[in-house]
Short mmCIF file of C-alpha atoms in Angstrom, two decimals:
data_model
loop_
_atom_site.label_atom_id
_atom_site.label_comp_id
_atom_site.label_asym_id
_atom_site.label_seq_id
_atom_site.Cartn_x
_atom_site.Cartn_y
_atom_site.Cartn_z
CA MET A 1 -14.51 3.40 -9.35
CA ALA A 2 -13.52 1.32 -12.37
CA GLY A 3 -10.21 0.41 -10.72
CA ASN A 4 -12.02 -0.82 -7.62
CA ALA A 5 -14.37 -2.87 -9.79
CA VAL A 6 -11.41 -4.49 -11.52
CA ILE A 7 -9.86 -5.31 -8.13
CA VAL A 8 -13.08 -6.96 -6.92
CA ALA A 9 -13.43 -8.80 -10.24
CA ALA A 10 -9.92 -10.18 -9.76
CA ILE A 11 -10.76 -11.28 -6.22
CA HIS A 12 -14.07 -13.00 -6.97
CA GLY A 13 -13.81 -13.85 -10.65
CA GLN A 14 -17.18 -12.27 -11.43
CA ASN A 15 -18.21 -9.94 -14.25
CA PHE A 16 -17.54 -6.21 -14.23
CA CYS A 17 -21.07 -5.00 -13.38
CA TRP A 18 -21.39 -7.31 -10.37
CA SER A 19 -17.90 -6.30 -9.24
CA ALA A 20 -18.70 -2.59 -9.60
CA THR A 21 -21.77 -2.90 -7.39
CA LYS A 22 -19.87 -5.01 -4.86
CA ALA A 23 -16.96 -2.52 -4.77
CA PHE A 24 -19.37 0.40 -4.38
CA SER A 25 -21.19 -1.31 -1.53
CA LEU A 26 -17.91 -2.21 0.21
CA ILE A 27 -16.64 1.35 -0.04
CA LEU A 28 -19.96 2.85 1.03
CA ALA A 29 -20.20 0.54 4.05
CA ASN A 30 -16.68 1.51 5.17
CA ILE A 31 -16.59 5.15 4.11
CA LEU A 32 -14.79 6.40 7.24
CA ARG A 33 -12.07 3.78 6.94
CA VAL A 34 -11.66 4.59 3.25
CA ALA A 35 -11.39 8.30 4.01
CA SER A 36 -8.78 7.87 6.73
CA VAL A 37 -6.64 5.42 4.78
CA SER A 38 -6.92 7.47 1.59
CA MET A 39 -5.89 10.73 3.25
CA THR A 40 -3.00 9.12 5.09
CA SER A 41 -1.70 7.23 2.09
CA PHE A 42 -2.11 10.27 -0.18
CA PHE A 43 -0.01 12.36 2.21
CA LEU A 44 2.71 9.72 2.52
CA LEU A 45 2.85 9.06 -1.23
CA PHE A 46 2.97 12.79 -1.96
CA MET A 47 5.85 13.17 0.51
CA GLY A 48 7.62 10.33 -1.30
CA GLN A 49 7.12 12.08 -4.64
CA ALA A 50 8.41 15.36 -3.22
CA PHE A 51 11.45 13.64 -1.72
CA VAL A 52 12.35 11.87 -4.97
CA THR A 53 11.95 15.10 -6.94
CA ALA A 54 14.03 17.13 -4.50
CA ALA A 55 16.77 14.50 -4.24
CA ALA A 56 17.10 14.12 -8.02
CA THR A 57 17.15 17.88 -8.57
CA LEU A 58 19.75 18.44 -5.85
CA CYS A 59 21.96 15.67 -7.22
CA VAL A 60 21.87 17.17 -10.71
CA TYR A 61 22.55 20.65 -9.31
CA ALA A 62 25.55 19.36 -7.36
CA TYR A 63 26.83 17.57 -10.45
CA LEU A 64 26.46 20.63 -12.66
CA ARG A 65 27.88 23.04 -10.13
CA PHE A 66 30.78 21.13 -8.62
CA ASN A 67 31.98 18.77 -11.34
CA PRO A 68 35.77 19.25 -11.60
CA LEU A 69 36.04 17.34 -14.89
CA ASP A 70 33.99 19.84 -16.90
CA GLU A 71 35.79 23.11 -16.14
CA GLU A 72 35.10 24.58 -19.56
CA TYR A 73 31.34 23.87 -19.31
CA ASN A 74 31.00 24.87 -15.65
CA LEU A 75 28.45 27.64 -15.50
CA ASN A 76 28.77 30.69 -13.29
CA GLY A 77 25.00 31.16 -13.09
CA THR A 78 22.33 28.72 -12.09
CA PRO A 79 21.11 26.27 -14.73
CA VAL A 80 17.41 26.91 -14.15
CA ALA A 81 16.14 25.35 -17.37
CA THR A 82 18.06 22.12 -16.85
CA LEU A 83 16.98 21.82 -13.23
CA SER A 84 13.36 22.51 -14.19
CA VAL A 85 13.39 19.71 -16.75
CA VAL A 86 15.02 17.33 -14.26
CA ALA A 87 12.49 18.25 -11.56
CA LEU A 88 9.57 17.74 -13.94
CA LEU A 89 10.82 14.38 -15.22
CA SER A 90 11.69 13.10 -11.75
CA TYR A 91 8.23 14.11 -10.50
CA VAL A 92 6.55 12.25 -13.37
CA ILE A 93 8.63 9.13 -12.76
CA ALA A 94 8.03 9.28 -9.00
CA ARG A 95 4.30 9.71 -9.60
CA LEU A 96 4.24 6.62 -11.84
CA PHE A 97 6.02 4.51 -9.23
CA MET A 98 3.86 5.81 -6.38
CA GLY A 99 0.78 5.00 -8.49
CA VAL A 100 1.74 1.34 -8.20
CA TYR A 101 1.83 1.68 -4.42
CA TRP A 102 -1.55 3.44 -4.50
CA MET A 103 -3.05 0.50 -6.38
CA VAL A 104 -1.56 -1.93 -3.85
CA ILE A 105 -3.07 0.07 -0.98
CA GLU A 106 -6.49 0.05 -2.64
CA SER A 107 -6.27 -3.69 -3.34
CA VAL A 108 -5.34 -4.59 0.22
CA LEU A 109 -8.05 -2.30 1.56
CA LEU A 110 -10.75 -3.87 -0.61
CA CYS A 111 -9.55 -7.37 0.30
CA PHE A 112 -9.77 -6.43 3.98
CA PHE A 113 -13.31 -5.05 3.55
CA ASP A 114 -14.36 -8.15 1.66
CA ASP A 115 -12.98 -10.39 4.39
CA CYS A 116 -14.81 -8.36 7.04
CA THR A 117 -18.15 -9.05 5.34
CA LYS A 118 -17.70 -12.84 5.35
CA SER A 119 -19.45 -14.91 8.00
CA HIS A 120 -16.14 -16.49 9.05
CA PRO A 121 -13.39 -13.92 8.55
CA LEU A 122 -9.74 -14.72 9.02
CA PRO A 123 -8.34 -14.47 12.57
CA GLU A 124 -6.08 -11.64 11.44
CA THR A 125 -9.11 -9.60 10.40
CA LEU A 126 -10.76 -10.20 13.76
CA ALA A 127 -7.59 -9.13 15.53
CA ILE A 128 -7.33 -5.94 13.48
CA GLU A 129 -10.95 -5.05 14.16
CA GLY A 130 -10.62 -5.84 17.86
CA ARG A 131 -13.33 -8.52 17.80
CA MET A 132 -11.02 -11.38 18.79
CA THR A 133 -11.10 -12.45 22.40
CA ASN A 134 -8.80 -14.72 24.34
CA LYS A 135 -11.43 -17.46 24.10
CA ASP A 136 -11.15 -17.33 20.31
CA ILE A 137 -7.42 -17.86 20.57
CA LEU A 138 -7.52 -20.61 23.20
CA TYR A 139 -10.51 -22.65 22.02
CA ASP A 140 -11.63 -24.06 18.67
CA GLU A 141 -15.12 -23.91 17.10
CA SER A 142 -16.54 -26.64 19.36
CA GLY A 143 -15.64 -24.75 22.55
CA LYS A 144 -12.93 -27.21 23.56
CA PRO A 145 -9.25 -26.45 23.88
CA PRO A 146 -7.35 -27.40 20.74
CA ARG A 147 -5.68 -30.76 20.87
CA ARG A 148 -1.93 -30.53 20.86
CA PRO A 149 -0.01 -33.11 18.90
CA ARG A 150 2.21 -35.39 20.89
CA ARG A 151 5.91 -35.01 20.64
CA GLN A 152 7.69 -37.77 18.88
CA ARG A 153 10.63 -39.23 20.72
CA ARG A 154 13.96 -39.30 19.06
CA VAL A 155 15.48 -42.70 18.63
#
């Protein structure tokens, strides 16, 4: 919750307590959206962590097993301890990098929720929510078609 409050404080420039209540109200008002985005992003980020861990461990295993330059150090058994350390370190590094993506996802989600609560949200927000009609695209606020600028002739 503190991370969400910091995100809202960065958006609005308000103090932490106001931002915490605003973030809580935004999340509570959109709890189903938060749940779906959180579960989907958690699954995708976890798959990314698993892929990075597996790829790093397999690369180290291939290097240790099939390196022709180190014939005297080439082991006949499996280097379990080395691969365990590599897997653990690669998982920690992947988790740190995916944490940055998690924060970006939360920031974009809170910005979207904040824009939805405004009286005049952006057209992109209306299009995402499905509230934009063809009239909104073709006409301006006064109900008239937008005036197109005249083309300038080349001399």
